[in-house]
Coordinates of N, CA and C and ligand atoms in Angstrom, one line a residue:
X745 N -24.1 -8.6 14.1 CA -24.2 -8.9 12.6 C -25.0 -10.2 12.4
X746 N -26.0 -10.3 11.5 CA -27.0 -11.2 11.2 C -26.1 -12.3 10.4
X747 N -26.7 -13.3 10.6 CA -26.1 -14.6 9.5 C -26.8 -14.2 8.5
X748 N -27.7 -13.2 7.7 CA -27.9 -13.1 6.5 C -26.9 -12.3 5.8
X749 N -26.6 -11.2 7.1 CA -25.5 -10.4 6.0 C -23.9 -11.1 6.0
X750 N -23.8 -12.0 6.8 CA -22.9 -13.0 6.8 C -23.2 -13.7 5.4
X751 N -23.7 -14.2 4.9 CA -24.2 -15.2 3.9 C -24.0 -13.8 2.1
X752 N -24.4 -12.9 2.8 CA -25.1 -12.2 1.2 C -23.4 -11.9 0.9
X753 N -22.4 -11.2 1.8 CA -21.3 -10.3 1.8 C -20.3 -11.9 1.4
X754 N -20.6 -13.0 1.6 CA -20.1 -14.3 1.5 C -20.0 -14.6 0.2
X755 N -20.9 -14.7 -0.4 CA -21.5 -14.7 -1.9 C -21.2 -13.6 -3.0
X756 N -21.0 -12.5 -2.4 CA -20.8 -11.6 -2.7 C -19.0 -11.4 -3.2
X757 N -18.8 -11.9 -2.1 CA -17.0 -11.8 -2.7 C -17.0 -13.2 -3.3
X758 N -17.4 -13.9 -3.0 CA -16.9 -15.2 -4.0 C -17.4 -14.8 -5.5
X759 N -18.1 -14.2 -5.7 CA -18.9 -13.9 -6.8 C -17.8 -13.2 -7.3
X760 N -17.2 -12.7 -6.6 CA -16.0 -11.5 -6.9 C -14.3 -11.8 -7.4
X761 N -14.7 -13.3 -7.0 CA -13.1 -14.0 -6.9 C -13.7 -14.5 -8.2
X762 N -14.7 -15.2 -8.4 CA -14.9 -15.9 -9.4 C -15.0 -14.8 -10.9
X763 N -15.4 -13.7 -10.7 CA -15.6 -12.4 -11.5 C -13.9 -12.8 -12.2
X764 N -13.0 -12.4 -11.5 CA -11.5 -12.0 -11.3 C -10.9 -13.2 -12.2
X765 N -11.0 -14.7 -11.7 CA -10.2 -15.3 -11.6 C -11.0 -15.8 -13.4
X766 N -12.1 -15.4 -13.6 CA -12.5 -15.7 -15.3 C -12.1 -14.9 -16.2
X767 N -11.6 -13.5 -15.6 CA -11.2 -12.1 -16.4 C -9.9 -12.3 -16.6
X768 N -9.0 -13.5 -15.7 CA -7.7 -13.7 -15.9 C -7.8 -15.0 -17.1
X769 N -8.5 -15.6 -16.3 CA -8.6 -16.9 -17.8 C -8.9 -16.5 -19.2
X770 N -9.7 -15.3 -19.4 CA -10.1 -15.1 -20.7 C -9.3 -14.1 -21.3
X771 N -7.9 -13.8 -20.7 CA -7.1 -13.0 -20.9 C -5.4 -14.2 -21.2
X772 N -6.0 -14.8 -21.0 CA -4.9 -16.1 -20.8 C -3.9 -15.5 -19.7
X773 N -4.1 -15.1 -18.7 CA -3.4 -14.6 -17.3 C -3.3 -15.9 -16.2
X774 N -2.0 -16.1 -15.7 CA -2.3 -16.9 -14.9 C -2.9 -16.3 -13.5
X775 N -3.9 -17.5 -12.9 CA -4.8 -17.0 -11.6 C -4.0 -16.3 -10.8
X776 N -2.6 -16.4 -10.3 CA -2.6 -15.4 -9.0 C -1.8 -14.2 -10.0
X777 N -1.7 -13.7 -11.0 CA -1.6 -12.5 -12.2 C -2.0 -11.3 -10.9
X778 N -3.7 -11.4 -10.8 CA -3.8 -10.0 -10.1 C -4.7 -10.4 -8.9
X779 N -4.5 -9.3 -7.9 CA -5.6 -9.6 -6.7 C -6.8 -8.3 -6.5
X780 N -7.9 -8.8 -5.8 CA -9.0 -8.1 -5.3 C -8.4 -7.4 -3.8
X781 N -8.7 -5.5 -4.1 CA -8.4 -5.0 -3.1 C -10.3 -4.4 -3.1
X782 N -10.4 -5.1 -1.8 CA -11.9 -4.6 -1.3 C -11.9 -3.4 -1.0
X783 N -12.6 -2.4 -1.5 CA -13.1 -0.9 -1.3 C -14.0 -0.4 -0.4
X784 N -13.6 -0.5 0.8 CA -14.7 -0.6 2.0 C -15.4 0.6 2.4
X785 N -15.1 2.1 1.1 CA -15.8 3.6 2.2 C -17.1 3.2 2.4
X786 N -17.4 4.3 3.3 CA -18.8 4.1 3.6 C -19.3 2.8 4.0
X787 N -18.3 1.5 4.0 CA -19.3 0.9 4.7 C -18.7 0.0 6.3
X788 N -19.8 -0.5 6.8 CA -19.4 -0.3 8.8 C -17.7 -1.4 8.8
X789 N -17.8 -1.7 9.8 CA -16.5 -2.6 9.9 C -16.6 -3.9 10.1
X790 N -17.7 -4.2 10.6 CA -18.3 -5.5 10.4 C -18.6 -6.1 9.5
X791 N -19.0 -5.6 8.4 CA -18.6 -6.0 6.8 C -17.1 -6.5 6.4
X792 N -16.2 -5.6 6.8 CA -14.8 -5.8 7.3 C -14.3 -7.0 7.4
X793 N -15.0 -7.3 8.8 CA -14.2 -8.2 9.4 C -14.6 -9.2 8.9
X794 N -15.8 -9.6 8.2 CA -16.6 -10.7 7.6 C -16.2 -10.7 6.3
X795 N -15.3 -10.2 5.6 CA -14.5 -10.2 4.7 C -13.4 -10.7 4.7
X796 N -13.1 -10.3 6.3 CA -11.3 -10.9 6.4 C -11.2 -12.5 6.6
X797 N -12.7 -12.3 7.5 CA -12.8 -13.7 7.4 C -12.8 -14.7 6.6
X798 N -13.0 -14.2 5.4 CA -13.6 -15.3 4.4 C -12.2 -15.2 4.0
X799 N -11.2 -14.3 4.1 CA -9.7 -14.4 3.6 C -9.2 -13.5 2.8
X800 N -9.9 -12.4 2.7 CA -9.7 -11.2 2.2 C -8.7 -10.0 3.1
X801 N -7.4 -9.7 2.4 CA -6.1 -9.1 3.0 C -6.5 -7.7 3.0
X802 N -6.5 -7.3 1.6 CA -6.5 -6.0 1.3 C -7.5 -5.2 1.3
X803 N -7.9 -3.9 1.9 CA -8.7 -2.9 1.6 C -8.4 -1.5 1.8
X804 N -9.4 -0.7 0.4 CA -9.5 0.3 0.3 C -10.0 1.5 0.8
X805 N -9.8 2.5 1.3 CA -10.3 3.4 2.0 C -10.0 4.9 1.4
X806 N -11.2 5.5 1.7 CA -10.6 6.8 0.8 C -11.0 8.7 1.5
X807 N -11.3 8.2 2.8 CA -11.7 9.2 3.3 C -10.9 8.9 4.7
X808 N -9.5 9.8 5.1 CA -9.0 9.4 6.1 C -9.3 9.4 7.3
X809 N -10.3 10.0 8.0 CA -10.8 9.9 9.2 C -11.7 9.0 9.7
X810 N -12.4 8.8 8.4 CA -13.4 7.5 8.1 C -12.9 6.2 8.3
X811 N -11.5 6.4 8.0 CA -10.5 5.0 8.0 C -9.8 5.0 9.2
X812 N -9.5 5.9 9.8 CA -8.1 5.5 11.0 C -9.7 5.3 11.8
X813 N -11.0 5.4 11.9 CA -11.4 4.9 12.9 C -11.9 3.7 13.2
X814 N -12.2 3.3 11.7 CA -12.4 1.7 11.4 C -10.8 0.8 12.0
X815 N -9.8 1.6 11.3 CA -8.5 0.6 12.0 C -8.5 0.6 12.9
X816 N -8.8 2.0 14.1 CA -8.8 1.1 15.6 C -9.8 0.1 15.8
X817 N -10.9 0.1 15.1 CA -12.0 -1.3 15.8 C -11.1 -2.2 15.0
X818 N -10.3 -2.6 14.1 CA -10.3 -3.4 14.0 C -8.3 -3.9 14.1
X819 N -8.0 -3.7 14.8 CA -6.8 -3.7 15.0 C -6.0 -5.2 15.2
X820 N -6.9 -5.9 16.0 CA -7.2 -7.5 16.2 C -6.7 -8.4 14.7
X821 N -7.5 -8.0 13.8 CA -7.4 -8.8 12.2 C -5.8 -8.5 11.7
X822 N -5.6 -9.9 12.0 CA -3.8 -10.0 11.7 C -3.7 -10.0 10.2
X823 N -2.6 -9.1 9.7 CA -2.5 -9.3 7.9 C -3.2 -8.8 6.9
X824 N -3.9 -8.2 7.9 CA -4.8 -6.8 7.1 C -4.0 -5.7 6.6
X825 N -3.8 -5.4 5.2 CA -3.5 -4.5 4.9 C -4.4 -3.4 4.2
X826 N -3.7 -2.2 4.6 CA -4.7 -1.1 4.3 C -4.4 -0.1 3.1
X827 N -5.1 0.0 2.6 CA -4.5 1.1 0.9 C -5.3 2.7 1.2
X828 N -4.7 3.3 0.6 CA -5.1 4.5 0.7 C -5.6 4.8 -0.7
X829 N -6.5 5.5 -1.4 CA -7.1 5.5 -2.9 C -7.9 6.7 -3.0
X830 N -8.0 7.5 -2.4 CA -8.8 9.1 -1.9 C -7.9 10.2 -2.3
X831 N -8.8 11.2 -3.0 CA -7.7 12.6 -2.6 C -7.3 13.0 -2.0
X832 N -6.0 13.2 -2.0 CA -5.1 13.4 -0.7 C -4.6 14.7 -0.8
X833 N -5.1 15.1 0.4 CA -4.4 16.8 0.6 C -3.4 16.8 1.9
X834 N -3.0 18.2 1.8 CA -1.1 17.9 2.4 C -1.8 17.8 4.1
X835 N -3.0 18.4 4.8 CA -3.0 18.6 6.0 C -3.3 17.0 6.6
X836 N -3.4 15.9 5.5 CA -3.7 14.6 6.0 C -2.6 13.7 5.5
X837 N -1.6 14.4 5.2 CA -0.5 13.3 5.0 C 0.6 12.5 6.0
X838 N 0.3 13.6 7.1 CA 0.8 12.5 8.0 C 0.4 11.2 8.7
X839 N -1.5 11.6 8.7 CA -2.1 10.3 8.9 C -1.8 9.4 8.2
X840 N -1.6 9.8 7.2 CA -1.8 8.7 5.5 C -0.5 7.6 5.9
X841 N 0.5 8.4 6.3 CA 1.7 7.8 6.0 C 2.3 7.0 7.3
X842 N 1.7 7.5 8.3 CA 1.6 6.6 9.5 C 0.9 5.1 9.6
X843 N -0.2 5.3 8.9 CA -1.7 4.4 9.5 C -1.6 3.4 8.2
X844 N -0.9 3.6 7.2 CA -1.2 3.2 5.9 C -0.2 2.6 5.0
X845 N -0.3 1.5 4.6 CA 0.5 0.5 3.6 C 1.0 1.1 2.8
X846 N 0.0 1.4 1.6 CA -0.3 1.9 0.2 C -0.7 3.3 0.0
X847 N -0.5 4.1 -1.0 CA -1.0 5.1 -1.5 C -1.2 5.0 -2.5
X848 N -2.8 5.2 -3.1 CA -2.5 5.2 -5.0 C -3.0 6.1 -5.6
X849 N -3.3 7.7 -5.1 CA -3.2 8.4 -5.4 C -2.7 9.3 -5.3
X850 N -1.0 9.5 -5.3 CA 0.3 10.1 -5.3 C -0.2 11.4 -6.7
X851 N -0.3 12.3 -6.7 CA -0.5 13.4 -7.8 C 0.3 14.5 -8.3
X852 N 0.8 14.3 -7.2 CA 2.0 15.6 -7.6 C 3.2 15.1 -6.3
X853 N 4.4 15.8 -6.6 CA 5.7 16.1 -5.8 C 5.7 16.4 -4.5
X854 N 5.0 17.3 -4.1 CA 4.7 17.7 -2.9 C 3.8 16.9 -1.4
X855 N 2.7 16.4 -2.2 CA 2.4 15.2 -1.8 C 2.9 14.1 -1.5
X856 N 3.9 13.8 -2.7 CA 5.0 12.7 -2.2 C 6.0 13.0 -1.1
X857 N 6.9 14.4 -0.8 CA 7.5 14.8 -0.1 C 7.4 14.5 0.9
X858 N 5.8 14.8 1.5 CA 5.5 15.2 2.6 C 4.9 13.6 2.9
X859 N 4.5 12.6 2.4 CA 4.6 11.2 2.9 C 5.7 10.7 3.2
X860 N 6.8 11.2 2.3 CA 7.9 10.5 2.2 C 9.4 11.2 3.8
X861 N 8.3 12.7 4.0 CA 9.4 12.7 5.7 C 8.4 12.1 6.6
X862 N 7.1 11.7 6.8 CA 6.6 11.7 7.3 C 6.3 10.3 7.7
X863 N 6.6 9.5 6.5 CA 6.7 8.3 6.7 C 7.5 7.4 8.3
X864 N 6.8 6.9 8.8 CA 7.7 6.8 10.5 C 8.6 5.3 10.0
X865 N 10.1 5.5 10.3 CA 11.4 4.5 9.8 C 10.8 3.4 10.2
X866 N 9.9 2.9 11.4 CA 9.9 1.4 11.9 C 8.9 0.9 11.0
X867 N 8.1 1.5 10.1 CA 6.9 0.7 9.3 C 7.8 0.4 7.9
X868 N 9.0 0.7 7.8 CA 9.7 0.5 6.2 C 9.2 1.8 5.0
X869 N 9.6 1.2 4.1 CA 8.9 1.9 3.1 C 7.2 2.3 2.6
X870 N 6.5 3.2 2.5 CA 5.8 3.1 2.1 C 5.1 2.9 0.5
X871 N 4.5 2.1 0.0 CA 4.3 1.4 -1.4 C 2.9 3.0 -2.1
X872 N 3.7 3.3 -3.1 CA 3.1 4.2 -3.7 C 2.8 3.5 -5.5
X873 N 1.3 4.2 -5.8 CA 1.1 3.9 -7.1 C 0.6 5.8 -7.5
X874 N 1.3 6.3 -8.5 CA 0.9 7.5 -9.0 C -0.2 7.4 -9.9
X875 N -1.0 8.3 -9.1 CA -2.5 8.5 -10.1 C -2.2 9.2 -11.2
X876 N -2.7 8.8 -12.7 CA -2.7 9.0 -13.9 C -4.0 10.0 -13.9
X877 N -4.1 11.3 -14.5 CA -5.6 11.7 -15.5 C -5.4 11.1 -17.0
X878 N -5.8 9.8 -16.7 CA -5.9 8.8 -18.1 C -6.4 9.6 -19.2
X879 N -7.7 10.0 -18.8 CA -8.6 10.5 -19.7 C -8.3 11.8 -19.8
X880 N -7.5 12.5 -19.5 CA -7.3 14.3 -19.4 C -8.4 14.8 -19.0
X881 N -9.2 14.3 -18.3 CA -10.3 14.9 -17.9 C -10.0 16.7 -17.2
X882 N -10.5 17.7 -17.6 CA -10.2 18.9 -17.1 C -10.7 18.5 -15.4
X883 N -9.7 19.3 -14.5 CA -10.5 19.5 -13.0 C -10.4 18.1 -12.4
X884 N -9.7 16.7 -13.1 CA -10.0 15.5 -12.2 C -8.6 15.0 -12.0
X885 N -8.4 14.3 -10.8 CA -7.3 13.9 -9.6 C -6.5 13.5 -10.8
X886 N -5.0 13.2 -10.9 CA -4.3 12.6 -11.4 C -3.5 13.5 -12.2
X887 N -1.9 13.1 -12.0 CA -0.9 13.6 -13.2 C -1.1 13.1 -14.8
X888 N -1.0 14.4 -15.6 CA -0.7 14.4 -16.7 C 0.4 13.3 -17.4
X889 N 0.1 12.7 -18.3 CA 1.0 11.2 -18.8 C 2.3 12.4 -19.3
X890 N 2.4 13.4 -19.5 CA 3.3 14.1 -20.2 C 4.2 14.3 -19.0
X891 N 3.4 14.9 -17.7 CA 4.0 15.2 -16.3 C 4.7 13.9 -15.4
X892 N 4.4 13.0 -16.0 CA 4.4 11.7 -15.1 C 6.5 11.1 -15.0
X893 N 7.1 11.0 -16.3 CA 8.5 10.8 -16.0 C 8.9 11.3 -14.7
X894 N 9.1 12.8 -14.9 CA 9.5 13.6 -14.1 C 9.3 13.2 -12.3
X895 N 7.6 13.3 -12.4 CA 7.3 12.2 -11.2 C 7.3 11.5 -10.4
X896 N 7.3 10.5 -11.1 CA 8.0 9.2 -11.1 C 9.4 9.2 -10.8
X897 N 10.4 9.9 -11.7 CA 11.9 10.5 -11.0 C 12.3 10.7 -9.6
X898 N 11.0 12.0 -9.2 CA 11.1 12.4 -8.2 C 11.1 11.3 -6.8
X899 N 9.5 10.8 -6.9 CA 9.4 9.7 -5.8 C 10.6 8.5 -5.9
X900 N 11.4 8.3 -7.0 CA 11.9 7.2 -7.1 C 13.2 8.0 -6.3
X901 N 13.4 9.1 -6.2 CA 14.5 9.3 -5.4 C 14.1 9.6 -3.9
X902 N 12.6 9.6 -3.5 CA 12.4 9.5 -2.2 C 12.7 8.3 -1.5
X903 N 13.2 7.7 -0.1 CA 13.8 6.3 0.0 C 12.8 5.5 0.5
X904 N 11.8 6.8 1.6 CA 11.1 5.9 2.4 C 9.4 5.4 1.5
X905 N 9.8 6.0 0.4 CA 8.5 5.7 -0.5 C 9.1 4.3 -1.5
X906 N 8.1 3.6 -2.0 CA 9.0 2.7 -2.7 C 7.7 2.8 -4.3
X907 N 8.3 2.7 -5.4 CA 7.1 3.7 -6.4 C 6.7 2.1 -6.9
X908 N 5.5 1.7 -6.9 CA 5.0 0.7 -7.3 C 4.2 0.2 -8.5
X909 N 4.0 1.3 -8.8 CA 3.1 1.5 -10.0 C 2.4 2.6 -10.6
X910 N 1.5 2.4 -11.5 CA 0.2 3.6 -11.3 C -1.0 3.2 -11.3
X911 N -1.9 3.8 -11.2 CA -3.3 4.0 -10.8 C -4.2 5.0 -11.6
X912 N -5.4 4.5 -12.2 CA -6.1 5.2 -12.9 C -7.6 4.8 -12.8
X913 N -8.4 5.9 -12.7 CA -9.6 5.8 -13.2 C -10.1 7.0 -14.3
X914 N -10.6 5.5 -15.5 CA -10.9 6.6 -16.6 C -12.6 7.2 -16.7
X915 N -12.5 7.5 -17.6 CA -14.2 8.3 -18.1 C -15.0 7.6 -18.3
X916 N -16.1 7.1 -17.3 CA -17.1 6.2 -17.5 C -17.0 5.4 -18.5
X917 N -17.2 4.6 -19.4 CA -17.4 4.3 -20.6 C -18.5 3.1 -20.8
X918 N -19.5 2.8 -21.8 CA -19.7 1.4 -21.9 C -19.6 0.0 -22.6
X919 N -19.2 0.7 -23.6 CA -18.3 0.0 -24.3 C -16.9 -1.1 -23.8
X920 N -16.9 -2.3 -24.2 CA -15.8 -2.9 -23.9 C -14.2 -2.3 -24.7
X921 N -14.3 -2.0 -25.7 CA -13.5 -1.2 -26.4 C -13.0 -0.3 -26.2
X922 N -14.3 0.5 -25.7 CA -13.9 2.2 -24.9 C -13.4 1.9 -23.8
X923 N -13.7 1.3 -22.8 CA -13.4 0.8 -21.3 C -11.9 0.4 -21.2
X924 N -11.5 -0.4 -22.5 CA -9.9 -1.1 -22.5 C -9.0 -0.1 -22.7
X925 N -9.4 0.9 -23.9 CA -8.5 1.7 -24.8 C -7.8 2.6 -23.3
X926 N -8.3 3.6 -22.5 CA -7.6 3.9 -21.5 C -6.4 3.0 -20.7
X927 N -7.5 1.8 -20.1 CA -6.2 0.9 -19.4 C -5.2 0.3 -20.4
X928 N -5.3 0.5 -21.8 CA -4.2 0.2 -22.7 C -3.3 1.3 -22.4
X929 N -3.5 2.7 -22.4 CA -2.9 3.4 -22.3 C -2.0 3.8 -21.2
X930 N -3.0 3.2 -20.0 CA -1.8 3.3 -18.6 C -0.8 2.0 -18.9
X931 N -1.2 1.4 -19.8 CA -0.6 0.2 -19.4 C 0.9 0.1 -20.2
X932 N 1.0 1.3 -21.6 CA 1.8 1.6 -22.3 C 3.2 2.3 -21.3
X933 N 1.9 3.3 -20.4 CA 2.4 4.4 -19.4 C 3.4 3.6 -18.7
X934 N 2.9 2.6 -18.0 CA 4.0 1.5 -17.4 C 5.2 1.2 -17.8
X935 N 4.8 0.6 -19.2 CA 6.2 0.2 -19.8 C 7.4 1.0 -19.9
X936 N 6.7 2.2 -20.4 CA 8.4 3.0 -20.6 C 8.5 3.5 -19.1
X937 N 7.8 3.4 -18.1 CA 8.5 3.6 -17.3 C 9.5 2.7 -16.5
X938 N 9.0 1.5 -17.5 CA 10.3 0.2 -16.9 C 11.2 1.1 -17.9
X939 N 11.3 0.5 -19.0 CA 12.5 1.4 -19.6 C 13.2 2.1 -19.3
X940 N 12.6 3.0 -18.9 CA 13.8 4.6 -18.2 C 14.0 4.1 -17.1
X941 N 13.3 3.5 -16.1 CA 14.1 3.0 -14.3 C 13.7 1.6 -14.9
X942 N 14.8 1.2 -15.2 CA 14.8 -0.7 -15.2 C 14.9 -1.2 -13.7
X943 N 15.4 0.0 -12.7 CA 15.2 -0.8 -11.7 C 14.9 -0.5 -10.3
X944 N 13.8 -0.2 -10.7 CA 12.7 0.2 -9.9 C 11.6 -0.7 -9.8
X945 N 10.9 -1.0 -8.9 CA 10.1 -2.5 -8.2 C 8.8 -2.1 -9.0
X946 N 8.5 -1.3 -9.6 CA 7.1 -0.9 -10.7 C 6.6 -2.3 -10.8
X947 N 5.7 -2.9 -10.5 CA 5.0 -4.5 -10.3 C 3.5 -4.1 -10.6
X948 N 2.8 -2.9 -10.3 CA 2.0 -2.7 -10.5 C 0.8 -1.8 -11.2
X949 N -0.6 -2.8 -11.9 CA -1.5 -1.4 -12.7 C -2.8 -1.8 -11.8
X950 N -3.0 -0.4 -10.8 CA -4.0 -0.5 -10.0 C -5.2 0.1 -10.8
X951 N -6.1 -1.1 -11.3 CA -6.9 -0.2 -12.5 C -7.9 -1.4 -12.7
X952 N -9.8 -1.0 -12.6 CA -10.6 -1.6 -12.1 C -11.2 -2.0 -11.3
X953 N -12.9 -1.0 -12.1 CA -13.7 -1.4 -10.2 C -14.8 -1.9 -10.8
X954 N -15.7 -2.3 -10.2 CA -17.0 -2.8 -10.6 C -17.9 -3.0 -11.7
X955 N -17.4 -2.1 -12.2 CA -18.4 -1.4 -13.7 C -17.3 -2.2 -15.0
X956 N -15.6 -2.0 -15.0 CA -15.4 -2.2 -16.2 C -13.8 -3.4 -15.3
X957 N -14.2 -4.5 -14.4 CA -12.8 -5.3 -14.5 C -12.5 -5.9 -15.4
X958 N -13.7 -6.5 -16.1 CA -12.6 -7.0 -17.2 C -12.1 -6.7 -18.3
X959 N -12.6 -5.0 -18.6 CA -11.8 -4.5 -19.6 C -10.1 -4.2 -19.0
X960 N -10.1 -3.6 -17.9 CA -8.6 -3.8 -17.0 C -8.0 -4.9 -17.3
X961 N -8.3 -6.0 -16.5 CA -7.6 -7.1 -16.5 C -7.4 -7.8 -17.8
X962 N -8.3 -7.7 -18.8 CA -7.4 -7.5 -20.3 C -6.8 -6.4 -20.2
X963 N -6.0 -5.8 -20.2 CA -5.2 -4.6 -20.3 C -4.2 -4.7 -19.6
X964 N -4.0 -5.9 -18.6 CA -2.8 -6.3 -17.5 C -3.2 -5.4 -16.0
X965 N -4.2 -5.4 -15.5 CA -4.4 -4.7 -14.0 C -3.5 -6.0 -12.8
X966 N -3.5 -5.3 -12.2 CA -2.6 -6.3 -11.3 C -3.1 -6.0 -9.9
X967 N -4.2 -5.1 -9.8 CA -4.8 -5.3 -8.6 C -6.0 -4.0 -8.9
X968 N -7.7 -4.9 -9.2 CA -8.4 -4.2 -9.0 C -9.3 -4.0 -7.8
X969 N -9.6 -2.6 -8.0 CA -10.5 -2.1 -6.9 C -11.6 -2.6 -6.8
X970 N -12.8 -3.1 -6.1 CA -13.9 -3.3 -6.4 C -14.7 -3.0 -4.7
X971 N -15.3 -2.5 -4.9 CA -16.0 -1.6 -3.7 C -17.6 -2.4 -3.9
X972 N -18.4 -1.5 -4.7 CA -20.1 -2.2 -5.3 C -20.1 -3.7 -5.3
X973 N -19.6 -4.6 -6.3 CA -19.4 -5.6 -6.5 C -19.3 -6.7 -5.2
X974 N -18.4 -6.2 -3.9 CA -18.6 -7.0 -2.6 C -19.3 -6.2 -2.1
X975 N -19.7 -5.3 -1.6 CA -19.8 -4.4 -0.4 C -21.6 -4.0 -1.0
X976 N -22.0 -4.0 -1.9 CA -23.0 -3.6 -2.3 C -23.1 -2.1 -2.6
X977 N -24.3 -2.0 -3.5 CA -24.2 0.0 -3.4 C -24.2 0.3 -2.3
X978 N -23.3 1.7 -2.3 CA -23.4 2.6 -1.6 C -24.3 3.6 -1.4
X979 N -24.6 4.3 -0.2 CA -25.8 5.2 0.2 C -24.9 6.2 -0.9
X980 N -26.4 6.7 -1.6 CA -26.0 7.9 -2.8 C -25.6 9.4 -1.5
X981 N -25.8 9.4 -0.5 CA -25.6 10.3 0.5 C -24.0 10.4 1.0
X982 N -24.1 9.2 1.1 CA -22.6 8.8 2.1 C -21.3 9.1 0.4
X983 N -22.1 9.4 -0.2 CA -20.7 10.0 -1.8 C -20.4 8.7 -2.3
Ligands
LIG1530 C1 -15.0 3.9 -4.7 C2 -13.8 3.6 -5.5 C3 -13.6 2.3 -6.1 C4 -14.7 1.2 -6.0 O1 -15.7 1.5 -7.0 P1 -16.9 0.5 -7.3 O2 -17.5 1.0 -8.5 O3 -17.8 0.6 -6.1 O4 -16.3 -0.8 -7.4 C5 -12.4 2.0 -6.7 N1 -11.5 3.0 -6.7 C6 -11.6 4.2 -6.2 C7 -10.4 5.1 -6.3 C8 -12.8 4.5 -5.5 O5 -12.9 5.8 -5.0

C-alpha cells in the first residue's frame, strides 16, 4: 500500500468525521449522538486496515462471500466490528450469523428465524436493525411500515437476536426536503415502536450514505452508512 493512498483514504474519513460531526452541530445533536459505519464492498482490505488505523471500528459489508474473506485477512485488527447491510437470502444465513455483529437488513420472519437458531450461544446476541421499504418502492428490499409491528413482535421474541432498530434506504431524492421527509418517517416508525415495546433496547436509525447524511442526521440517524464519501467510487462493474 502506497503512502499516497495512505494520505488520500486519511483525508478522506476525516473529511467524513468532520461531514458527521457538522450535521450533528447543525441539528443541535450532541457529537457522540451518531457514529460513521464505513461501507467497505468492493473495496481491497488494505483500505480496511488503513481505516482501522486511523480509528475507525465499524464496517459495512454486503455481499457475504466478499466479506468472510476480507475477515480472514484481517482477523489481527482488534475491535473491529462487522455489520451486515446486503440482501440476505436464507442459504447465507448461517454465515451471516456466525461471522457477524449486526444485521440491518432483517425483512421478513423467516430470515429472522433462521439467524436467530443459527446464531452460535458463545458470540451473545446478535444486534438486528429491520429494513423499512420507506418509499414503497414496488420490487425493493424492506418490510412494509404497515407489516413492520408484527415484525418487530416477532424478532423481539427471538432471544438470541436483540432488535435494535431500523434501517432504510429511500428513493434517490435531491432535494433537502425530499431527502428528510422519508427519514422523518422512519423516524416516526421508531417511535411507536418505543411505545408498543417500551422495553426493548431500539437505540437505533441506521439511515444515511453519501448522497443525503445530512438530511438523516436532521431526522435523528444514529449511525450512518457512508461507503463513496471514505472509500471513494466504486467500480460501476463491481455493482
Ligand atoms: C453501498 C451502500 C451504502 C453506501 O453508499 P454510498 O452512497 O457509497 O455512501 C450504504 N448502505 C447500503 C445498504 C449500501 O448498500
Amino acid at each position: 500500500m502506497s503512502n499516497t493512498t495512505n494520505l488520500i483514504l486519511g483525508e478522506s474519513l476525516a473529511a467524513a468525521r468532520a461531514r458527521l460531526a457538522d450535521a450533528l452541530a447543525a441539528a443541535g445533536r450532541p457529537a457522540e449522538d451518531a457514529r460513521l459505519l464505513a461501507v467497505s464492498k468492493t473495496k481491497p482490505v488494505a483500505m480496511i486496515r488503513e481505516a482501522w488505523q486511523q480509528g475507525q471500528r465499524d464496517f459495512g459489508e454486503n455481499y457475504v462471500q466478499e466479506a468472510l474473506a476480507k475477515q480472514g485477512e484481517l482477523k489481527d485488527l482488534e475491535g473491529i466490528v462487522w455489520h451486515f447491510i446486503g440482501p440476505l437470502q436464507s442459504n447465507k444465513t448461517r454465515e451471516v450469523a456466525e461471522h457477524f455483529a449486526w444485521v440491518h437488513s432483517v425483512d421478513r420472519e423467516k430470515i429472522a428465524r433462521r439467524l436467530n437458531d443459527q446464531r452460535p450461544a458463545e458470540l451473545g446476541p446478535l444486534d438486528i436493525c429491520l429494513q423499512v421499504n420507506i418509499s414503497a418502492e414496488p420490487s425493493k428490499s424492506g418490510v412494509m411500515l404497515e407489516e413492520l409491528p408484527d415484525l418487530a413482535a416477532a424478532v423481539l421474541a427471538m432471544p438470541a437476536l436483540r432488535l435494535r432498530g431500523l434501517m432504510a434506504i429511500p428513493a434517490p431524492a435531491e432535494e433537502p426536503s425530499a431527502q428528510r421527509e422519508p427519514f422523518a418517517r422512519l423516524r416516526q416508525a421508531l417511535d411507536r415502536l418505543h411505545k408498543r415495546f417500551p422495553d426493548a433496547p431500539l437505540d437505533t436509525l441506521s439511515m444515511g450514505m453519501s448522497a443525503d447524511l445530512e438530511a438523516a442526521v436532521a431526522e435523528g440517524a444514529t449511525l450512518v452508512r457512508l461507503g463513496t464519501a471514505i472509500f471513494g467510487e466504486r467500480d460501476a462493474a463491481s455493482r
